[in-house]
Short mmCIF file of C-alpha atoms and ligand atoms in Angstrom, two decimals:
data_model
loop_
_atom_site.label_atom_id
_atom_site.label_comp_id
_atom_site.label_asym_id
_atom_site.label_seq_id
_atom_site.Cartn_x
_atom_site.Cartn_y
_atom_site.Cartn_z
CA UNK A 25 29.53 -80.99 11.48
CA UNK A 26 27.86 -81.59 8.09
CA UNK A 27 31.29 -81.56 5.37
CA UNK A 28 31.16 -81.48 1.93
CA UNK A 29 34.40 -81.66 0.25
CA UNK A 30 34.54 -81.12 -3.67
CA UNK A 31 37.17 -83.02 -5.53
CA UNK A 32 38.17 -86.22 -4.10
CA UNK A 33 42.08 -85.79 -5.45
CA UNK A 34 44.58 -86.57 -2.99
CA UNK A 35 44.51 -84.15 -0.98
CA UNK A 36 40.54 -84.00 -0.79
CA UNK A 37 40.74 -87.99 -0.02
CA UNK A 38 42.71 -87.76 2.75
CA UNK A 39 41.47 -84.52 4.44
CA UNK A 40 37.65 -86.56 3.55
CA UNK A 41 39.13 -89.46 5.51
CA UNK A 42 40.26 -88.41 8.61
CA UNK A 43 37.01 -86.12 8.79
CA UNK A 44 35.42 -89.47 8.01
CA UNK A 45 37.35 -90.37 10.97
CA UNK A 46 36.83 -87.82 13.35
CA UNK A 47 33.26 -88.41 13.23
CA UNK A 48 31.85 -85.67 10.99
CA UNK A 49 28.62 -86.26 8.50
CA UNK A 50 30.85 -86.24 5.59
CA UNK A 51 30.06 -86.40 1.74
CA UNK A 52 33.09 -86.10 -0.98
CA UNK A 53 31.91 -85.49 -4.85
CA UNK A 54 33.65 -86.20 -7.27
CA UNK A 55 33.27 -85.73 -10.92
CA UNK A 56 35.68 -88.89 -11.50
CA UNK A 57 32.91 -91.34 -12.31
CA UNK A 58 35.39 -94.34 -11.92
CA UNK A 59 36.52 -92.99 -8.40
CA UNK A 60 32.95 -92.94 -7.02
CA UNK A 61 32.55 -96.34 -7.94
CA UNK A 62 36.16 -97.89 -7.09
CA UNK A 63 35.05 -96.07 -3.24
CA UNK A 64 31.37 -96.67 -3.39
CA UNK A 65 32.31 -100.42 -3.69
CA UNK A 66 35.52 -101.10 -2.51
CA UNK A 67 36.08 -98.85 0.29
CA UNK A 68 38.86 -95.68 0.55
CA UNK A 69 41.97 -96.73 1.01
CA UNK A 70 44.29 -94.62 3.24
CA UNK A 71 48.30 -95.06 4.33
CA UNK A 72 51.14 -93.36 4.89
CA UNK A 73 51.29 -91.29 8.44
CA UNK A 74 48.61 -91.61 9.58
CA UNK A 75 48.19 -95.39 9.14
CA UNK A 76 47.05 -98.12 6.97
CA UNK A 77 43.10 -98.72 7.06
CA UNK A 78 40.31 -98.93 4.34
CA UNK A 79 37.37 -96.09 5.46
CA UNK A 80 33.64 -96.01 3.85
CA UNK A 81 32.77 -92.65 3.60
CA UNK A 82 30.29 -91.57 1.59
CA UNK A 83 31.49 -90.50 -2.57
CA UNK A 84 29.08 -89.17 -4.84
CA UNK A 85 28.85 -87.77 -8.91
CA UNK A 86 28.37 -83.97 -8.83
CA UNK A 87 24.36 -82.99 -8.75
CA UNK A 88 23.36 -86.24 -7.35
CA UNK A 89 22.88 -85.54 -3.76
CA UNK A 90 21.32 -82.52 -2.45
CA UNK A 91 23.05 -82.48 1.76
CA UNK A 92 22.70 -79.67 3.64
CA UNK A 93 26.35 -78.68 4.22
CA UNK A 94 27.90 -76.74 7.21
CA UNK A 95 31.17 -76.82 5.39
CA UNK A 96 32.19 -76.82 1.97
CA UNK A 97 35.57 -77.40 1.35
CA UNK A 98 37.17 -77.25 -1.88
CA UNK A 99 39.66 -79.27 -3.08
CA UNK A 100 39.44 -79.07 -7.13
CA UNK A 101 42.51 -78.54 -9.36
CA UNK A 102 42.30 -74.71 -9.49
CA UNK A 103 41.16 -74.56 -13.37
CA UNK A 104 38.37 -76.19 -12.00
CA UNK A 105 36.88 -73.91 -9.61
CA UNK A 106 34.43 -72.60 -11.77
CA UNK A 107 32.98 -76.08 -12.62
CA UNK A 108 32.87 -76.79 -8.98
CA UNK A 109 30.89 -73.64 -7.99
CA UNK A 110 27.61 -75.51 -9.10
CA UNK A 111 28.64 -78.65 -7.10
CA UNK A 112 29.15 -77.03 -3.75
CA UNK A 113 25.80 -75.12 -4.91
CA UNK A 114 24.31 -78.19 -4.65
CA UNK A 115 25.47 -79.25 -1.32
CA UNK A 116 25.90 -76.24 0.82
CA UNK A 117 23.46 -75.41 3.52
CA UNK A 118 21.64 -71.87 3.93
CA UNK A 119 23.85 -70.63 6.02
CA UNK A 120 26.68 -73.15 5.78
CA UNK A 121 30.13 -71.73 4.50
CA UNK A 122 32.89 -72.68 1.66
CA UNK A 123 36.68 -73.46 2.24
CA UNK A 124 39.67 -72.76 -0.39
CA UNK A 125 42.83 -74.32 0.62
CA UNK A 126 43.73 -74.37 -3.42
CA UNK A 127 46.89 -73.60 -4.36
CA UNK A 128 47.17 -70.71 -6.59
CA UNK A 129 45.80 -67.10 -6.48
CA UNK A 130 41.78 -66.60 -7.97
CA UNK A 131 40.01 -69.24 -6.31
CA UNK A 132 38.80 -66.90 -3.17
CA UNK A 133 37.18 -64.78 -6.02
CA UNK A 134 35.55 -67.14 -8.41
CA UNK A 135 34.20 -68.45 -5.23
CA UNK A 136 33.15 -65.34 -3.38
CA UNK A 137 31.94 -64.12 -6.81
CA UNK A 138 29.05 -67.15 -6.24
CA UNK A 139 28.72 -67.19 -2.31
CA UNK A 140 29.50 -63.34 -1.54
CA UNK A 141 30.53 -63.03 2.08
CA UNK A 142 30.48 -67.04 2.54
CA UNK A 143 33.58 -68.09 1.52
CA UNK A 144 37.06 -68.55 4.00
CA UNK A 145 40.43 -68.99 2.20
CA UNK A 146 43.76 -70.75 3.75
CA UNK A 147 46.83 -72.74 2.60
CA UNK A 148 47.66 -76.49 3.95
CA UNK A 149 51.18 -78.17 3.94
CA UNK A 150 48.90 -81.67 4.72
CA UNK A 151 50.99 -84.18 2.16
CA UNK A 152 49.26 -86.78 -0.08
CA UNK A 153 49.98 -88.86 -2.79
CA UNK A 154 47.26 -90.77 -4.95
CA UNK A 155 48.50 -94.38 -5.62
CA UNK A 156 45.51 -95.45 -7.97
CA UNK A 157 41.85 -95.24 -7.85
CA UNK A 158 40.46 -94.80 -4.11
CA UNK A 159 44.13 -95.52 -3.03
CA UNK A 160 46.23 -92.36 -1.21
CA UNK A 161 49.12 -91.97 0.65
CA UNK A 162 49.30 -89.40 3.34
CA UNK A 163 52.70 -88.57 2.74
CA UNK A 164 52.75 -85.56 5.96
CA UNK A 165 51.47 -83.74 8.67
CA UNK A 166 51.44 -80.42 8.04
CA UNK A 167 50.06 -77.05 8.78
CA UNK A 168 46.49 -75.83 7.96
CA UNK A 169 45.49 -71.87 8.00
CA UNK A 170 42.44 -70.33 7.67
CA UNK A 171 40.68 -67.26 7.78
CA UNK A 172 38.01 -64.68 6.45
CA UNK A 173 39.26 -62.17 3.73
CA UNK A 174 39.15 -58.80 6.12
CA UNK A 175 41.01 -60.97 8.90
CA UNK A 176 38.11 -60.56 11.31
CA UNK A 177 37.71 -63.51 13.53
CA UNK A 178 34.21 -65.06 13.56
CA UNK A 179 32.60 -67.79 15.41
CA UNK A 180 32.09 -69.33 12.04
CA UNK A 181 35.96 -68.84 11.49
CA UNK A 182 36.32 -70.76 14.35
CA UNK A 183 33.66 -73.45 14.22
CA UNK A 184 35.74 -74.21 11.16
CA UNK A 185 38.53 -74.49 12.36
CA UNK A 186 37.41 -76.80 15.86
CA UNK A 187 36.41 -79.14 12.85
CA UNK A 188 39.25 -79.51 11.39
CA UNK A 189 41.21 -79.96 14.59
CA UNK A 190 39.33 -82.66 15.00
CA UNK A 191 41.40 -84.71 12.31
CA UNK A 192 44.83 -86.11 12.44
CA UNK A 193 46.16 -83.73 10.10
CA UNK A 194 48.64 -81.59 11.71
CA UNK A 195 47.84 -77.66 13.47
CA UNK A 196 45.27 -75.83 12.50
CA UNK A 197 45.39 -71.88 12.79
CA UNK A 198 43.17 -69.51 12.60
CA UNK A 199 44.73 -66.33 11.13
CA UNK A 200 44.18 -62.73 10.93
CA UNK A 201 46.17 -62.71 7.60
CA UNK A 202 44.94 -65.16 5.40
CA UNK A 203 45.37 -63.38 2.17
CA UNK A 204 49.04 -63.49 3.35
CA UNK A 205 49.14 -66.90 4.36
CA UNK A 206 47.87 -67.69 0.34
CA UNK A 207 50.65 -64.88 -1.43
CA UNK A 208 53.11 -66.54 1.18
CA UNK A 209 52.29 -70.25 -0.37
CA UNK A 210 51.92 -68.63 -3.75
CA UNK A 211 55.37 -67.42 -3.90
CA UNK A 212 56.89 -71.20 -2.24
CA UNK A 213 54.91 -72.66 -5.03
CA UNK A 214 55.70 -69.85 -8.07
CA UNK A 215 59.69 -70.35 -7.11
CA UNK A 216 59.97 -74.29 -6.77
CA UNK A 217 56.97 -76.49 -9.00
CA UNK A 218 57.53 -74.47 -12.29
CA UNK A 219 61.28 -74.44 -12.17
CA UNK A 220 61.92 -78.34 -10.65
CA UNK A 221 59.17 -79.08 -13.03
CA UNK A 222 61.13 -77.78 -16.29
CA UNK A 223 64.27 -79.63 -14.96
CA UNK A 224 63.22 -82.40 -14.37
CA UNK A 225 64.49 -82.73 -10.98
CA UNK A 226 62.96 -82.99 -6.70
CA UNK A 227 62.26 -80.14 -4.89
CA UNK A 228 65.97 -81.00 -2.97
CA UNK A 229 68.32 -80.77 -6.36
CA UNK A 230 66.68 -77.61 -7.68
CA UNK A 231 68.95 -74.81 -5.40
CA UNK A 232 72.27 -77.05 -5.34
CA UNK A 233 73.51 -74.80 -8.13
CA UNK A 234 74.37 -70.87 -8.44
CA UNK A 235 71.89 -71.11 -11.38
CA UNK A 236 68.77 -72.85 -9.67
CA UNK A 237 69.53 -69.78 -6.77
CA UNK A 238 69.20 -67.71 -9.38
CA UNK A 239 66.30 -68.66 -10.62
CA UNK A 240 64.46 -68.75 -7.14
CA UNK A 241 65.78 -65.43 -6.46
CA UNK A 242 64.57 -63.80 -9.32
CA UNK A 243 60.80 -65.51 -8.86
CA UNK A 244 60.86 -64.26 -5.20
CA UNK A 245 61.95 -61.06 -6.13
CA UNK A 246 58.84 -60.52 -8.72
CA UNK A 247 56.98 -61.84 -6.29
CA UNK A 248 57.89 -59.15 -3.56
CA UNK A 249 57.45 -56.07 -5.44
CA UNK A 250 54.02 -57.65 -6.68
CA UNK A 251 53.49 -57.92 -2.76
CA UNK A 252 54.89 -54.35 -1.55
CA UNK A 253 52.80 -52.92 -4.30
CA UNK A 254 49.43 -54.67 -2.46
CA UNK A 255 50.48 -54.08 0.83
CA UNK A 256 49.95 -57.27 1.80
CA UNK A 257 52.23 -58.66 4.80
CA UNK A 258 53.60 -62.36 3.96
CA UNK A 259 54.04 -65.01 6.87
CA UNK A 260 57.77 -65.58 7.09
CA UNK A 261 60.85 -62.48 7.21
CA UNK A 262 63.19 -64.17 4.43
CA UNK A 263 60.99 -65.52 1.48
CA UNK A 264 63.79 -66.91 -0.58
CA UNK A 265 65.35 -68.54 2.58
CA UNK A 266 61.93 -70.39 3.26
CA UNK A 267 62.13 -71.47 -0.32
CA UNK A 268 65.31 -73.44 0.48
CA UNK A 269 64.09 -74.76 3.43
CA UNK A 270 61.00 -75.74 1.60
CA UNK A 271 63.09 -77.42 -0.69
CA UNK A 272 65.26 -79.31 1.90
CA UNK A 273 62.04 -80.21 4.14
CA UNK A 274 60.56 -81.94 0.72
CA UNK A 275 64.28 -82.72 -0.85
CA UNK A 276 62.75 -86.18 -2.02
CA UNK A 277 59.21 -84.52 -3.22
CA UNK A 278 58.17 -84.72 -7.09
CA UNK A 279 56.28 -81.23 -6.49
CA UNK A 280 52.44 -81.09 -7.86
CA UNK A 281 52.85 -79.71 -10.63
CA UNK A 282 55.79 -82.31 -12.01
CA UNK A 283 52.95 -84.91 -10.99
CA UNK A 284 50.99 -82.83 -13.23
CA UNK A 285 53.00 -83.42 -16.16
CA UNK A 286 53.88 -86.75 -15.65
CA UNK A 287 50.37 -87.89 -15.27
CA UNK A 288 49.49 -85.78 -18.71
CA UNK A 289 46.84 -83.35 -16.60
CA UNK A 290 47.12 -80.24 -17.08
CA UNK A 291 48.71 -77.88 -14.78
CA UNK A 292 48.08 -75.04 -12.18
CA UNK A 293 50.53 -72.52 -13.99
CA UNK A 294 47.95 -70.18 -14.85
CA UNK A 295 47.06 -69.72 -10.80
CA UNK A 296 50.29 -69.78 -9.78
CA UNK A 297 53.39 -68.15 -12.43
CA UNK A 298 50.62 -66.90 -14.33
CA UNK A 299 48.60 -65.14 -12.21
CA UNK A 300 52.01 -63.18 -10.77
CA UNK A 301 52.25 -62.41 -14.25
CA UNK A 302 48.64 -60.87 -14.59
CA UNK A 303 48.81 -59.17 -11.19
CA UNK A 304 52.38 -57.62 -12.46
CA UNK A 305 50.83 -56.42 -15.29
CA UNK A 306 47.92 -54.94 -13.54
CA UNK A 307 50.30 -52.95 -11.38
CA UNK A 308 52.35 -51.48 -14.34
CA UNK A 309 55.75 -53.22 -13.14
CA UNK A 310 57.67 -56.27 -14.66
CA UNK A 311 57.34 -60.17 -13.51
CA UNK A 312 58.92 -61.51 -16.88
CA UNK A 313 60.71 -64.36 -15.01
CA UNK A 314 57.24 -65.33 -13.90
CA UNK A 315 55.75 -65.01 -17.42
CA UNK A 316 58.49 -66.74 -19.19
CA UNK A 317 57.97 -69.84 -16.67
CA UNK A 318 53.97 -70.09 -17.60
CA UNK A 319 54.73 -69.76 -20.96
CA UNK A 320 57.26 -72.49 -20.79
CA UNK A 321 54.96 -74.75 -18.77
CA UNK A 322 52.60 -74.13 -21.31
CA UNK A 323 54.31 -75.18 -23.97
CA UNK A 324 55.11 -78.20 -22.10
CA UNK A 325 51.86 -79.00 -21.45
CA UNK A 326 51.30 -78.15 -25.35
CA UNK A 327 53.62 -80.07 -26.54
CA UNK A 328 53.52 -83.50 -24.32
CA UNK A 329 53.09 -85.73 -27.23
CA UNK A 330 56.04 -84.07 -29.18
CA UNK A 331 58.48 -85.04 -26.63
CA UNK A 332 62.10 -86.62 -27.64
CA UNK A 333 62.89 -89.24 -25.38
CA UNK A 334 66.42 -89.28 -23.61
CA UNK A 335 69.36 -90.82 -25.27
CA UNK A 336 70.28 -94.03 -23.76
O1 LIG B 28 53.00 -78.13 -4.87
C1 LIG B 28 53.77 -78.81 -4.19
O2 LIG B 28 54.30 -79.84 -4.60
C2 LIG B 28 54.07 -78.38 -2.76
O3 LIG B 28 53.26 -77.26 -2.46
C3 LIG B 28 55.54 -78.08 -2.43
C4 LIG B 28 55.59 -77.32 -1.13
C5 LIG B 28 56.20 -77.29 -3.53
C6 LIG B 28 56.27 -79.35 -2.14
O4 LIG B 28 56.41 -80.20 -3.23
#
């Protein structure tokens, strides 16, 4: 298959590589101009997992290559979704199709708003790290799940998804529920980055405490009227409990949005606490633990060259 993946992050480097790998015509772009040329010249270099090696796949600047795409599959920080819907533009085929597996809630839309009818949405627990410029740790297998927005079951749907299992990435599914499968991430992400994020700590030390249970519960709780009010059906019985296992199963993780901060990018709060927020207030009810978590995220974010440094 023809693959075009936009944003060669982490996540989009390793998913490019083992396509890379598996055979597929395969072109990342990224807007990083120093990434193209560290991987033009010197090569992508993969570990973790799935093994050491150094792959050549092809990198490119946005609007400098016109493929002909099968697959599009986006990869861009969320707040960049809308830059990125003249890149895959660019790149996808007449009747090729685009991939979200952002994290976040509004990148199906911004997407579908551009490509009506062309665009499949999913979640991935596929770990990766970036370790400099065209360096990446894959840091786990993990599980990928796709689908169309009406849960019908294409040939397209799964042409997609044959592709992907083609890579040494972990499961692929294709789902009947994929709108789930992205409020189901949603709410693992809304009740773990923001809070670990504000204290500071891994995904393992934020429920050791009655407070940090707290905290989770109330998220999750927002989170489930939000998703009663929908109707939509989530993937797992006990959402809080699969928060605590989430945190146990990545008890040593920095979570993305921590990485955010530290690195001084900006964050995905306003797709993830954010958005529960807007869709709360939409529906006339109350997700102020939600709001108060953006807002606090955005003041960190606001306020990153303010900060008093630890006593030592
Ligand atoms: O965003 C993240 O970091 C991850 O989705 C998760 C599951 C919270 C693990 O760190």
């Amino acid at each position: 298959m023809r693959i075009g993946i936009v944003g060669a992050g982490a996540l989009g480097s390793i998913l490019g590589g083992l396509l890379f790998e598996a055979g597929h015509e395969l072109v990342l772009v990224e807007r990083d101009a120093d990434e193209v040329q560290v991987v033009s010249q010197q090569g992508l270099w993969l570990e973790g997992v799935s093994g050491e090696r150094l792959l050549q796949p092809k990198i490119v600047s946005p609007h400098t290559e016109e493929i002909e795409a099968d697959l599009v599959l986006v990869l861009v920080k969320s707040y960049d979704t809308s830059s990125a819907v003249a890149q895959v533009r660019d790149i996808l085929s007449k009747d090729g199709v685009v991939l979200t597996l952002q994290n976040g809630i509004g990148n199906f839309e911004t997407l579908n708003d551009a490509f009506p009818g062309r665009v499949l949405l999913g979640t991935t627990t596929v770990g990766a790290m970036t370790l400099g410029k065209g360096k990446f740790r894959h840091t786990g297998f993990g599980q990928t799940h796709l689908g169309e927005l009406d849960g019908g079951i294409r040939e397209r749907t799964e042409a997609v998804a044959a592709a992907l299992r083609g890579m040494n990435a972990g499961p692929v599914h294709v789902v009947d529920n994929a709108v789930g499968c992205v409020w189901s991430k949603l709410i693992i992400n809304a009740a773990i980055n923001a809070p670990a994020t504000l204290l500071r700590v891994r995904n393992g030390d934020l429920p050791t405490g009655d407070a940090g249970r707290e905290l989770i519960h109330r998220v999750v709780e927002e989170c489930l009227h939000i998703v009663r009010e929908k109707g939509i059906a989530l993937i797992f019985d006990d959402p809080e409990a699969r928060v605590i296992e989430v945190c146990k199963g990545t008890a040593e993780n920095l979570n993305s949005m921590f990485q955010d901060i530290l690195a001084g990018r900006a964050t995905e709060i306003d797709y993830i606490n954010g958005a529960i927020a807007r869709e709360a207030a939409a529906l006339g009810i109350s997700a102020e633990v939600n709001r108060t978590l953006a807002l606090l995220i955005k003041s960190l974010e606001a306020t990153a060259d303010k900060r008093v440094a630890d006593k030592a």
